[in-house]
PDB file of C-alpha atoms in Angstrom:
ATOM      1  CA  UNK A   1      12.283  11.734   9.108  1.00  0.00           C
ATOM      2  CA  UNK A   2      10.089   8.813   8.227  1.00  0.00           C
ATOM      3  CA  UNK A   3      11.283   5.363   7.223  1.00  0.00           C
ATOM      4  CA  UNK A   4       9.047   2.779   5.589  1.00  0.00           C
ATOM      5  CA  UNK A   5      10.145  -0.807   4.910  1.00  0.00           C
ATOM      6  CA  UNK A   6       7.938  -3.181   2.917  1.00  0.00           C
ATOM      7  CA  UNK A   7       8.023  -6.962   2.865  1.00  0.00           C
ATOM      8  CA  UNK A   8       5.851  -9.886   1.852  1.00  0.00           C
ATOM      9  CA  UNK A   9       6.002  -9.755  -1.913  1.00  0.00           C
ATOM     10  CA  UNK A  10       6.568 -12.835  -4.014  1.00  0.00           C
ATOM     11  CA  UNK A  11       5.380 -14.945  -6.907  1.00  0.00           C
ATOM     12  CA  UNK A  12       1.994 -16.634  -6.843  1.00  0.00           C
ATOM     13  CA  UNK A  13      -0.430 -18.171  -9.274  1.00  0.00           C
ATOM     14  CA  UNK A  14      -3.671 -16.468 -10.187  1.00  0.00           C
ATOM     15  CA  UNK A  15      -6.244 -16.957  -7.462  1.00  0.00           C
ATOM     16  CA  UNK A  16      -3.645 -17.040  -4.727  1.00  0.00           C
ATOM     17  CA  UNK A  17      -3.052 -14.688  -1.810  1.00  0.00           C
ATOM     18  CA  UNK A  18      -0.269 -12.582  -0.369  1.00  0.00           C
ATOM     19  CA  UNK A  19       0.008 -10.268   2.609  1.00  0.00           C
ATOM     20  CA  UNK A  20       2.268  -7.257   2.393  1.00  0.00           C
ATOM     21  CA  UNK A  21       3.660  -5.534   5.462  1.00  0.00           C
ATOM     22  CA  UNK A  22       5.118  -2.064   5.915  1.00  0.00           C
ATOM     23  CA  UNK A  23       6.976  -1.203   9.098  1.00  0.00           C
ATOM     24  CA  UNK A  24       7.121   2.519   9.836  1.00  0.00           C
ATOM     25  CA  UNK A  25       9.623   4.334  12.007  1.00  0.00           C
ATOM     26  CA  UNK A  26      10.752   7.871  12.666  1.00  0.00           C
ATOM     27  CA  UNK A  27       8.361  10.823  12.864  1.00  0.00           C
ATOM     28  CA  UNK A  28       5.211   8.723  12.902  1.00  0.00           C
ATOM     29  CA  UNK A  29       3.088  11.783  13.752  1.00  0.00           C
ATOM     30  CA  UNK A  30       3.525  12.756  10.101  1.00  0.00           C
ATOM     31  CA  UNK A  31       1.797   9.575   8.980  1.00  0.00           C
ATOM     32  CA  UNK A  32      -1.835  10.597   9.295  1.00  0.00           C
ATOM     33  CA  UNK A  33      -2.620   8.799   6.065  1.00  0.00           C
ATOM     34  CA  UNK A  34      -0.916   5.736   4.705  1.00  0.00           C
ATOM     35  CA  UNK A  35      -1.463   3.602   1.694  1.00  0.00           C
ATOM     36  CA  UNK A  36      -0.318   1.061  -0.812  1.00  0.00           C
ATOM     37  CA  UNK A  37       0.546   1.919  -4.360  1.00  0.00           C
ATOM     38  CA  UNK A  38       1.786  -0.162  -7.261  1.00  0.00           C
ATOM     39  CA  UNK A  39       3.625   0.318 -10.497  1.00  0.00           C
ATOM     40  CA  UNK A  40       3.690  -2.121 -13.374  1.00  0.00           C
ATOM     41  CA  UNK A  41       6.433  -1.972 -16.017  1.00  0.00           C
ATOM     42  CA  UNK A  42       5.763   0.830 -18.468  1.00  0.00           C
ATOM     43  CA  UNK A  43       2.872   2.198 -16.438  1.00  0.00           C
ATOM     44  CA  UNK A  44       2.406   5.048 -14.008  1.00  0.00           C
ATOM     45  CA  UNK A  45       2.263   4.443 -10.285  1.00  0.00           C
ATOM     46  CA  UNK A  46      -1.313   4.046  -9.091  1.00  0.00           C
ATOM     47  CA  UNK A  47      -3.117   4.005  -5.780  1.00  0.00           C
ATOM     48  CA  UNK A  48      -4.327   0.621  -4.535  1.00  0.00           C
ATOM     49  CA  UNK A  49      -5.615   1.228  -1.000  1.00  0.00           C
ATOM     50  CA  UNK A  50      -5.298   4.021   1.534  1.00  0.00           C
ATOM     51  CA  UNK A  51      -6.401   4.586   5.110  1.00  0.00           C
ATOM     52  CA  UNK A  52      -6.540   7.107   7.906  1.00  0.00           C
ATOM     53  CA  UNK A  53      -4.176   5.790  10.550  1.00  0.00           C
ATOM     54  CA  UNK A  54      -6.247   7.215  13.390  1.00  0.00           C
ATOM     55  CA  UNK A  55      -9.454   5.456  12.455  1.00  0.00           C
ATOM     56  CA  UNK A  56     -11.113   3.069  10.043  1.00  0.00           C
ATOM     57  CA  UNK A  57     -11.640   5.225   6.971  1.00  0.00           C
ATOM     58  CA  UNK A  58     -10.348   3.455   3.889  1.00  0.00           C
ATOM     59  CA  UNK A  59     -10.505   3.766   0.129  1.00  0.00           C
ATOM     60  CA  UNK A  60      -9.671   1.302  -2.605  1.00  0.00           C
ATOM     61  CA  UNK A  61      -9.072   1.356  -6.308  1.00  0.00           C
ATOM     62  CA  UNK A  62     -12.058  -0.108  -8.145  1.00  0.00           C
ATOM     63  CA  UNK A  63      -9.858  -2.859  -9.554  1.00  0.00           C
ATOM     64  CA  UNK A  64      -9.118  -4.309  -6.105  1.00  0.00           C
ATOM     65  CA  UNK A  65     -12.369  -3.706  -4.211  1.00  0.00           C
ATOM     66  CA  UNK A  66     -13.608  -6.921  -2.627  1.00  0.00           C
ATOM     67  CA  UNK A  67     -10.225  -8.624  -3.035  1.00  0.00           C
ATOM     68  CA  UNK A  68      -7.729  -6.474  -1.094  1.00  0.00           C
ATOM     69  CA  UNK A  69      -7.931  -5.265   2.505  1.00  0.00           C
ATOM     70  CA  UNK A  70      -5.776  -2.566   4.065  1.00  0.00           C
ATOM     71  CA  UNK A  71      -5.243  -2.541   7.820  1.00  0.00           C
ATOM     72  CA  UNK A  72      -2.868  -1.185  10.421  1.00  0.00           C
ATOM     73  CA  UNK A  73      -1.458  -2.270  13.752  1.00  0.00           C
ATOM     74  CA  UNK A  74      -0.691   1.037  15.438  1.00  0.00           C
ATOM     75  CA  UNK A  75       1.079  -0.595  18.375  1.00  0.00           C
ATOM     76  CA  UNK A  76       3.512  -2.206  15.946  1.00  0.00           C
ATOM     77  CA  UNK A  77       3.607   0.768  13.537  1.00  0.00           C
ATOM     78  CA  UNK A  78       2.850  -1.680  10.756  1.00  0.00           C
ATOM     79  CA  UNK A  79       0.594  -1.304   7.723  1.00  0.00           C
ATOM     80  CA  UNK A  80      -0.747  -4.390   5.963  1.00  0.00           C
ATOM     81  CA  UNK A  81      -2.289  -5.215   2.625  1.00  0.00           C
ATOM     82  CA  UNK A  82      -4.077  -8.551   2.411  1.00  0.00           C
ATOM     83  CA  UNK A  83      -4.417  -9.500  -1.233  1.00  0.00           C
ATOM     84  CA  UNK A  84      -6.786 -12.318  -2.164  1.00  0.00           C
ATOM     85  CA  UNK A  85      -7.917 -13.748  -5.505  1.00  0.00           C
ATOM     86  CA  UNK A  86      -4.861 -12.266  -7.168  1.00  0.00           C
ATOM     87  CA  UNK A  87      -4.895 -11.703 -10.921  1.00  0.00           C
ATOM     88  CA  UNK A  88      -2.011 -11.393 -13.414  1.00  0.00           C
ATOM     89  CA  UNK A  89      -2.889  -7.702 -13.802  1.00  0.00           C
ATOM     90  CA  UNK A  90      -2.034  -7.211 -10.104  1.00  0.00           C
ATOM     91  CA  UNK A  91       1.633  -7.779 -10.977  1.00  0.00           C
ATOM     92  CA  UNK A  92       3.922  -4.896 -10.135  1.00  0.00           C
ATOM     93  CA  UNK A  93       6.124  -3.253  -7.555  1.00  0.00           C
ATOM     94  CA  UNK A  94       4.102  -2.421  -4.471  1.00  0.00           C
ATOM     95  CA  UNK A  95       5.049   0.602  -2.396  1.00  0.00           C
ATOM     96  CA  UNK A  96       4.002   1.783   1.038  1.00  0.00           C
ATOM     97  CA  UNK A  97       3.616   5.524   1.469  1.00  0.00           C
ATOM     98  CA  UNK A  98       2.670   8.061   4.119  1.00  0.00           C
ATOM     99  CA  UNK A  99       1.453  11.635   3.864  1.00  0.00           C
ATOM    100  CA  UNK A 100      -0.864  14.404   5.098  1.00  0.00           C
ATOM    101  CA  UNK A 101      -3.756  13.913   2.672  1.00  0.00           C
ATOM    102  CA  UNK A 102      -6.318  11.131   2.218  1.00  0.00           C
ATOM    103  CA  UNK A 103      -6.038  10.286  -1.443  1.00  0.00           C
ATOM    104  CA  UNK A 104      -5.350   7.489  -3.921  1.00  0.00           C
ATOM    105  CA  UNK A 105      -3.202   9.943  -5.892  1.00  0.00           C
ATOM    106  CA  UNK A 106       0.430   8.960  -5.295  1.00  0.00           C
ATOM    107  CA  UNK A 107       1.537  12.565  -5.844  1.00  0.00           C
ATOM    108  CA  UNK A 108      -0.095  13.494  -2.517  1.00  0.00           C
ATOM    109  CA  UNK A 109       2.326  11.315  -0.541  1.00  0.00           C
ATOM    110  CA  UNK A 110       5.798  12.409   0.445  1.00  0.00           C
ATOM    111  CA  UNK A 111       7.273   9.409   2.268  1.00  0.00           C
ATOM    112  CA  UNK A 112       7.914   6.174   0.393  1.00  0.00           C
ATOM    113  CA  UNK A 113       9.352   2.741   1.010  1.00  0.00           C
ATOM    114  CA  UNK A 114      11.656   0.925  -1.384  1.00  0.00           C
ATOM    115  CA  UNK A 115       8.944  -1.401  -2.684  1.00  0.00           C
ATOM    116  CA  UNK A 116       8.291  -5.127  -2.783  1.00  0.00           C
ATOM    117  CA  UNK A 117       7.676  -7.083  -5.987  1.00  0.00           C
ATOM    118  CA  UNK A 118       4.449  -8.993  -6.567  1.00  0.00           C
ATOM    119  CA  UNK A 119       4.234 -11.326  -9.550  1.00  0.00           C
ATOM    120  CA  UNK A 120       1.036 -13.180 -10.409  1.00  0.00           C
ATOM    121  CA  UNK A 121       1.199 -15.845 -13.089  1.00  0.00           C
ATOM    122  CA  UNK A 122      -1.758 -17.173 -15.037  1.00  0.00           C
TER     123      UNK A 122
END
């Protein structure tokens, strides 16, 4: 199986930064594509940033382009999300996920972490 454990969430003021981490273990060969997703209260889960773990191909939601950066340390089996210039609308539970398809659609991913909360105050 695959285990994903997120960390790094917290509370910040608008304009601040956070870096999320996701440590992966288990059948890592199943993690060709990994990404970050978020869910705000009362809203559907949405894709934030995804990447191909074997290269540099990435994709971002329009709302975070230029502010967030996804990266991966393969030696450490860790996925990161650097979030800069945070806005109140970035508030939500952030999840790390892994799957076989390159997509911002959360339904395409079959392995999920437990999530880490990000709260941005104005």
